[in-house]
Coordinates of C-alpha atoms and ligand atoms in Angstrom, one line a residue:
X1 CA 109.2 87.0 96.3
X2 CA 110.6 88.4 93.4
X3 CA 109.6 91.2 90.4
X4 CA 106.5 91.9 89.9
X5 CA 104.9 90.5 86.3
X6 CA 103.8 92.0 83.6
X7 CA 102.4 96.0 83.9
X8 CA 103.7 95.7 87.7
X9 CA 101.8 93.4 88.8
X10 CA 101.6 90.7 92.1
X11 CA 99.1 88.4 90.7
X12 CA 96.1 91.0 90.7
X13 CA 97.5 93.3 92.7
X14 CA 99.5 96.6 91.8
X15 CA 99.7 98.4 88.8
X16 CA 100.1 102.1 88.1
X17 CA 96.9 104.1 88.6
X18 CA 98.1 107.7 88.0
X19 CA 98.1 110.3 85.8
X20 CA 100.2 110.0 82.5
X21 CA 103.0 112.4 84.3
X22 CA 103.5 110.4 87.4
X23 CA 103.2 107.1 85.3
X24 CA 106.2 108.7 83.3
X25 CA 108.4 109.4 86.6
X26 CA 107.3 106.2 87.6
X27 CA 108.9 104.4 84.6
X28 CA 112.1 106.3 85.7
X29 CA 112.1 105.5 88.9
X30 CA 111.7 101.5 87.3
X31 CA 114.2 101.7 85.1
X32 CA 117.1 104.1 87.3
X33 CA 116.3 101.1 90.1
X34 CA 116.4 98.2 88.0
X35 CA 119.9 99.8 86.5
X36 CA 121.1 100.3 90.3
X37 CA 119.9 96.9 91.7
X38 CA 122.2 95.2 89.2
X39 CA 125.0 97.5 90.1
X40 CA 127.4 95.9 92.2
X41 CA 129.3 100.2 93.0
X42 CA 125.4 101.2 94.0
X43 CA 124.8 97.9 96.2
X44 CA 128.4 98.8 97.7
X45 CA 127.9 101.9 97.9
X46 CA 124.2 101.3 99.7
X47 CA 125.8 98.5 102.0
X48 CA 128.4 100.7 103.1
X49 CA 125.9 103.4 104.2
X50 CA 123.8 100.8 105.9
X51 CA 126.7 99.6 108.1
X52 CA 128.8 103.4 108.5
X53 CA 125.6 105.3 109.5
X54 CA 122.5 102.9 110.2
X55 CA 124.3 100.1 112.2
X56 CA 123.4 97.4 110.3
X57 CA 124.0 94.2 110.7
X58 CA 121.3 94.4 113.6
X59 CA 121.7 91.6 116.0
X60 CA 119.2 88.2 116.2
X61 CA 118.5 88.1 120.0
X62 CA 117.0 85.0 121.9
X63 CA 114.2 86.3 123.8
X64 CA 115.7 83.7 126.8
X65 CA 113.4 84.1 129.4
X66 CA 110.0 84.7 127.2
X67 CA 111.0 81.5 125.4
X68 CA 111.2 80.2 128.4
X69 CA 107.5 81.2 129.6
X70 CA 106.3 80.3 126.1
X71 CA 107.2 77.3 125.5
X72 CA 108.9 78.2 122.1
X73 CA 112.4 79.4 121.0
X74 CA 111.7 82.9 119.9
X75 CA 114.5 84.9 118.2
X76 CA 114.2 88.5 117.4
X77 CA 115.3 90.6 114.6
X78 CA 116.7 94.2 116.1
X79 CA 115.9 96.8 113.7
X80 CA 114.9 98.7 116.8
X81 CA 118.4 99.2 117.0
X82 CA 118.9 101.1 113.6
X83 CA 119.6 104.4 113.8
X84 CA 116.5 106.3 114.2
X85 CA 115.2 103.7 115.8
X86 CA 113.4 101.5 113.2
X87 CA 113.6 99.2 109.9
X88 CA 112.0 102.5 107.7
X89 CA 116.0 103.6 107.2
X90 CA 117.1 101.1 105.3
X91 CA 114.2 101.7 102.4
X92 CA 115.0 105.4 103.0
X93 CA 119.4 105.1 102.1
X94 CA 118.1 103.1 99.1
X95 CA 115.8 105.8 98.0
X96 CA 118.0 108.9 98.6
X97 CA 120.9 106.8 97.0
X98 CA 119.1 106.4 93.9
X99 CA 117.9 110.0 93.3
X100 CA 121.1 111.1 93.8
X101 CA 122.1 108.6 90.8
X102 CA 119.0 110.2 88.6
X103 CA 120.1 113.8 89.8
X104 CA 117.7 114.7 91.5
X105 CA 118.2 117.1 94.6
X106 CA 115.1 116.8 96.6
X107 CA 113.1 113.8 98.3
X108 CA 109.2 114.8 98.7
X109 CA 107.8 112.5 101.5
X110 CA 104.5 112.0 103.3
X111 CA 104.3 110.7 106.9
X112 CA 101.8 109.5 109.6
X113 CA 103.4 109.8 113.1
X114 CA 106.4 111.0 111.6
X115 CA 108.6 107.9 111.5
X116 CA 109.5 107.9 107.3
X117 CA 109.7 111.6 107.7
X118 CA 112.5 111.7 110.4
X119 CA 114.0 108.8 108.3
X120 CA 113.7 110.7 104.9
X121 CA 115.2 114.2 106.7
X122 CA 118.2 111.7 108.5
X123 CA 119.1 110.2 104.8
X124 CA 118.5 113.6 102.8
X125 CA 121.1 115.4 105.4
X126 CA 123.6 112.6 105.0
X127 CA 123.5 113.1 101.4
X128 CA 123.0 116.7 101.1
X129 CA 119.7 116.4 99.8
X130 CA 116.3 119.0 100.2
X131 CA 113.3 117.0 101.8
X132 CA 110.1 118.2 101.6
X133 CA 107.6 116.0 103.9
X134 CA 104.0 116.1 103.6
X135 CA 102.2 115.4 106.8
X136 CA 98.2 115.6 108.0
X137 CA 97.3 118.9 110.2
X138 CA 95.8 116.6 112.8
X139 CA 99.1 114.2 112.8
X140 CA 101.4 117.4 113.6
X141 CA 99.7 118.3 116.3
X142 CA 99.8 115.0 117.8
X143 CA 103.6 114.9 117.1
X144 CA 105.0 117.7 117.5
X145 CA 108.5 116.2 118.9
X146 CA 109.1 114.3 115.5
X147 CA 108.0 117.1 113.4
X148 CA 110.7 118.9 115.4
X149 CA 113.2 116.6 114.8
X150 CA 112.5 117.0 110.9
X151 CA 112.7 120.4 111.2
X152 CA 116.0 120.4 112.7
X153 CA 117.5 118.0 110.6
X154 CA 116.8 120.6 107.9
X155 CA 113.5 119.4 106.3
X156 CA 110.3 121.4 105.9
X157 CA 107.2 119.9 106.7
X158 CA 104.1 120.8 104.6
X159 CA 100.8 120.5 106.6
X160 CA 98.1 118.8 104.9
X161 CA 94.6 120.3 105.9
X162 CA 92.3 117.9 103.4
X163 CA 90.2 115.0 104.2
X164 CA 90.8 113.6 107.5
X165 CA 94.0 115.5 107.9
X166 CA 96.4 112.4 108.0
X167 CA 98.2 110.2 106.4
X168 CA 95.9 108.7 103.9
X169 CA 95.3 112.8 102.8
X170 CA 99.4 113.2 103.2
X171 CA 100.0 110.5 100.6
X172 CA 97.8 111.8 98.6
X173 CA 99.1 115.1 98.9
X174 CA 102.8 114.9 98.2
X175 CA 101.8 112.3 95.0
X176 CA 99.6 115.4 93.6
X177 CA 102.9 117.6 94.7
X178 CA 105.6 115.6 92.9
X179 CA 103.3 116.0 89.5
X180 CA 104.8 119.2 88.9
X181 CA 108.5 118.5 90.5
X182 CA 109.2 115.1 88.7
X183 CA 112.1 116.7 87.0
X184 CA 114.1 117.9 90.3
X185 CA 112.3 116.1 92.8
X186 CA 112.7 111.9 93.9
X187 CA 109.1 110.6 96.1
X188 CA 110.0 109.1 98.8
X189 CA 107.6 106.5 99.6
X190 CA 107.6 105.0 103.0
X191 CA 106.4 101.2 102.2
X192 CA 105.6 98.6 100.0
X193 CA 102.2 100.8 98.6
X194 CA 101.7 103.2 95.9
X195 CA 102.4 103.0 92.2
X196 CA 104.5 100.2 90.5
X197 CA 107.7 100.1 90.9
X198 CA 107.2 101.2 94.9
X199 CA 106.2 98.2 96.3
X200 CA 109.2 95.7 94.4
X201 CA 111.5 98.7 94.5
X202 CA 111.1 98.9 99.0
X203 CA 110.9 95.5 99.4
X204 CA 114.1 95.3 98.1
X205 CA 115.8 97.6 100.0
X206 CA 114.2 95.8 102.8
X207 CA 115.0 92.6 101.4
X208 CA 118.1 93.0 104.1
X209 CA 116.2 92.3 107.3
X210 CA 115.2 89.0 105.8
X211 CA 118.3 88.4 104.2
X212 CA 120.3 88.8 107.3
X213 CA 118.1 87.1 109.6
X214 CA 118.5 83.7 107.3
X215 CA 122.2 83.7 108.1
X216 CA 122.2 85.0 111.4
X217 CA 119.9 81.8 112.1
X218 CA 121.3 79.0 110.6
X219 CA 124.3 80.3 112.1
X220 CA 122.4 80.1 116.0
X221 CA 120.3 76.7 115.0
X222 CA 122.3 74.0 113.0
X223 CA 118.3 72.9 111.4
X224 CA 118.9 76.4 109.4
X225 CA 114.7 77.7 109.3
X226 CA 112.7 78.7 111.6
X227 CA 109.1 77.3 111.7
X228 CA 107.6 80.2 111.5
X229 CA 108.4 84.0 110.9
X230 CA 106.3 86.5 112.2
X231 CA 106.2 90.3 111.6
X232 CA 104.2 93.5 111.9
X233 CA 102.0 95.0 108.8
X234 CA 100.8 98.5 108.4
X235 CA 101.4 98.7 105.0
X236 CA 103.9 95.7 104.7
X237 CA 107.7 96.7 104.6
X238 CA 109.0 95.0 107.2
X239 CA 106.9 92.1 106.9
X240 CA 108.2 92.0 103.3
X241 CA 111.7 92.7 103.8
X242 CA 111.7 89.7 106.6
X243 CA 109.3 87.6 104.4
X244 CA 111.6 88.0 101.5
X245 CA 114.5 86.4 103.3
X246 CA 112.2 82.5 104.2
X247 CA 110.1 82.7 100.7
X248 CA 111.6 80.0 99.2
X249 CA 111.7 77.7 102.5
X250 CA 109.4 75.6 104.2
X251 CA 109.1 78.8 107.3
X252 CA 105.1 79.6 107.8
X253 CA 104.7 83.5 107.4
X254 CA 102.2 85.4 109.3
X255 CA 101.9 89.0 108.8
X256 CA 100.0 90.3 112.1
X257 CA 97.9 93.5 111.6
X258 CA 96.1 96.1 113.9
X259 CA 92.4 94.8 114.3
X260 CA 91.5 98.3 113.4
X261 CA 93.6 98.6 110.4
X262 CA 93.6 95.3 108.6
X263 CA 93.8 95.5 105.2
X264 CA 95.0 92.2 104.2
X265 CA 92.5 90.3 106.9
X266 CA 89.7 92.3 106.5
X267 CA 90.0 94.7 103.3
X268 CA 88.3 94.7 99.9
X269 CA 89.9 95.1 96.5
X270 CA 90.5 98.6 95.6
X271 CA 92.5 101.7 93.8
X272 CA 94.2 103.9 96.1
X273 CA 97.3 106.0 95.9
X274 CA 98.1 104.5 92.4
X275 CA 98.1 100.8 93.3
X276 CA 95.4 97.8 93.0
X277 CA 95.1 96.5 96.6
X278 CA 93.2 95.4 99.3
X279 CA 91.4 98.0 101.5
X280 CA 89.3 98.9 104.0
X281 CA 86.0 100.3 102.5
X282 CA 82.4 101.1 103.3
X283 CA 79.3 100.0 101.3
X284 CA 79.6 102.7 98.8
X285 CA 83.9 101.3 98.1
X286 CA 84.7 104.2 100.4
X287 CA 88.1 103.8 101.8
X288 CA 87.2 103.4 105.6
X289 CA 89.9 105.4 108.3
X290 CA 92.2 102.9 109.8
X291 CA 92.1 103.1 113.8
X292 CA 95.5 101.7 116.2
X293 CA 97.4 102.8 119.0
X294 CA 100.5 102.4 116.7
X295 CA 100.3 105.3 114.1
X296 CA 102.5 103.1 112.3
X297 CA 100.0 100.2 111.7
X298 CA 97.4 103.5 111.2
X299 CA 97.2 102.8 107.1
X300 CA 93.6 101.6 105.7
X301 CA 95.6 99.1 103.3
X302 CA 98.4 96.7 102.3
X303 CA 100.9 96.4 99.8
X304 CA 99.6 94.6 96.7
X305 CA 102.4 91.7 97.4
X306 CA 100.9 91.0 100.4
X307 CA 97.0 90.6 98.9
X308 CA 99.1 88.2 96.9
X309 CA 100.7 86.0 99.3
X310 CA 97.1 86.2 100.8
X311 CA 95.3 84.9 98.1
X312 CA 98.1 82.3 97.3
X313 CA 97.9 80.9 101.0
X314 CA 102.0 81.7 101.0
X315 CA 101.4 84.0 104.1
X316 CA 98.6 84.2 106.7
X317 CA 97.0 87.7 108.1
X318 CA 96.1 88.1 111.3
X319 CA 95.2 90.6 113.9
X320 CA 95.5 91.9 117.3
X321 CA 93.8 94.4 119.5
X322 CA 95.2 97.7 120.9
X323 CA 95.2 96.3 124.2
X324 CA 97.0 93.0 123.7
X325 CA 100.0 95.3 122.0
X326 CA 100.7 97.1 125.2
X327 CA 99.8 94.1 127.2
X328 CA 102.8 92.3 124.9
X329 CA 105.2 95.5 125.3
X330 CA 104.9 95.3 128.8
X331 CA 105.6 91.6 129.0
X332 CA 108.7 92.0 126.2
X333 CA 110.1 95.0 128.6
X334 CA 110.1 93.0 131.4
X335 CA 111.3 89.6 130.4
X336 CA 113.8 90.7 128.3
X337 CA 114.5 94.7 129.0
X338 CA 113.6 95.7 125.3
X339 CA 110.9 98.2 125.2
X340 CA 109.6 97.8 121.7
X341 CA 107.7 100.0 119.6
X342 CA 103.6 99.7 119.8
X343 CA 104.0 98.1 116.1
X344 CA 106.3 95.5 116.6
X345 CA 104.4 94.9 120.1
X346 CA 101.4 93.4 117.7
X347 CA 103.3 91.2 116.3
X348 CA 104.8 89.9 119.6
X349 CA 101.0 90.0 121.1
X350 CA 100.5 87.2 118.5
X351 CA 102.9 85.1 118.9
X352 CA 102.4 84.8 122.7
X353 CA 98.3 84.5 121.7
X354 CA 99.5 81.5 119.6
X355 CA 101.8 79.5 121.9
X356 CA 99.2 79.8 124.7
X357 CA 96.3 78.3 122.2
X358 CA 98.4 75.7 121.4
X359 CA 98.5 77.3 117.4
X360 CA 102.4 76.8 118.1
X361 CA 103.8 73.6 119.3
X362 CA 106.1 73.6 122.2
X363 CA 109.5 73.8 120.9
X364 CA 108.8 75.9 117.8
X365 CA 111.3 77.8 116.9
X366 CA 110.1 81.7 115.7
X367 CA 112.0 84.6 114.0
X368 CA 110.3 87.8 114.8
X369 CA 111.0 91.4 113.2
X370 CA 110.8 93.9 116.2
X371 CA 110.4 96.8 113.6
X372 CA 111.5 99.5 116.3
X373 CA 112.2 100.9 119.8
X374 CA 109.5 102.5 121.9
X375 CA 110.5 105.6 122.7
X376 CA 108.9 107.3 120.8
X377 CA 105.6 105.4 122.3
X378 CA 106.7 106.2 125.9
X379 CA 103.5 109.1 125.8
X380 CA 101.0 106.2 125.4
X381 CA 102.3 103.8 127.6
X382 CA 102.5 106.2 130.6
X383 CA 98.8 107.2 129.9
X384 CA 97.7 103.4 129.8
X385 CA 99.7 102.3 132.4
Ligands
PLP401 C1 106.5 102.3 110.1 C2 106.5 101.6 111.0 C3 105.9 100.2 110.9 C4 105.0 100.1 109.8 O1 105.5 100.2 108.9 P1 105.9 98.8 107.5 O2 105.9 99.2 106.5 O3 104.2 98.0 107.7 O4 106.8 97.6 108.0 C5 106.1 99.3 111.7 N1 107.1 99.4 113.0 C6 107.8 100.5 113.2 C7 108.4 101.0 113.9 C8 107.0 101.8 112.4 O5 108.1 103.2 112.5

């Protein structure tokens, strides 16, 4: 899992489907990122921020009681223990630092439930940048606490009233807004989606998950690599970062999507938000809205590299229902004392199903990325349990 090929492609996917002014802005981001990523100074500064501010490295936790019940050896990569509570901070600190290096004074971001917006507002405050976050009006109503957190951190939250008034529309609006502002603003995308170089760049910023886990796993088990590497997939950034650490090994890679947001498992080829990939569409090729109890999995498509990994057969994509995810969250809470984010609970639900259904031979070693903590989902759990 390396760089995209010619014209920013992973196989047939990816690219830069955008108006000329944005294509130019994307070229500048690509050039700046290529240069920064080769610069040990930039890497060192970012590693320092990740350690001092975000709490890296995150632990690798053996899920002992659950492993025993399932008959496998399950290890959790604890992104839930990062500052702001999910892997999103890894990417945002990288992009905020890049923006500073490019002389940009402002970050523009889209957000659905508010997790990426909060992370962006956090990184902006840390580095003394302004932040403007686009959020669908419906999401603003549903996520008032995160809206307040962003404002408390000094960010401006702009309600988006078009379309379904959710994440898809917020992303379109943020891109439109960036067109006129590219000289002083950086568009900070929250997942491995959007025009090239974003899918590649965001994966590189999330690669720290997989690289750390690989080293920790090797130290824990002499065998070196797990049999299986599992992560949940919304746009696919925590999965891409996790997979990147194991792509050159024999580990089987599994991405777990929400049944109502299964871009990789059930999508068709299309173009959205500047990128050719797999998206949920109706008979006329219109993008269908995703539906999941986990707001972070509510994206109607998947990043282009996942589409390519699926075609190659290198990674497999499976789906889990809302009910299975909630059940898995309760099980993790009661066996390991960890309340996971509903997104992460999808990955666990598949592990539980696969272990029970004989898909995972007894004694298999499984590495699962726990992408976030469940504090943000407590109201949902309370309603259901
Ligand atoms: C946003 C989010 C996700 C989904 O995003 P990816 O880009 O697919 O990783 C998963 N888990 C949590 C906790 C999130 O906040």
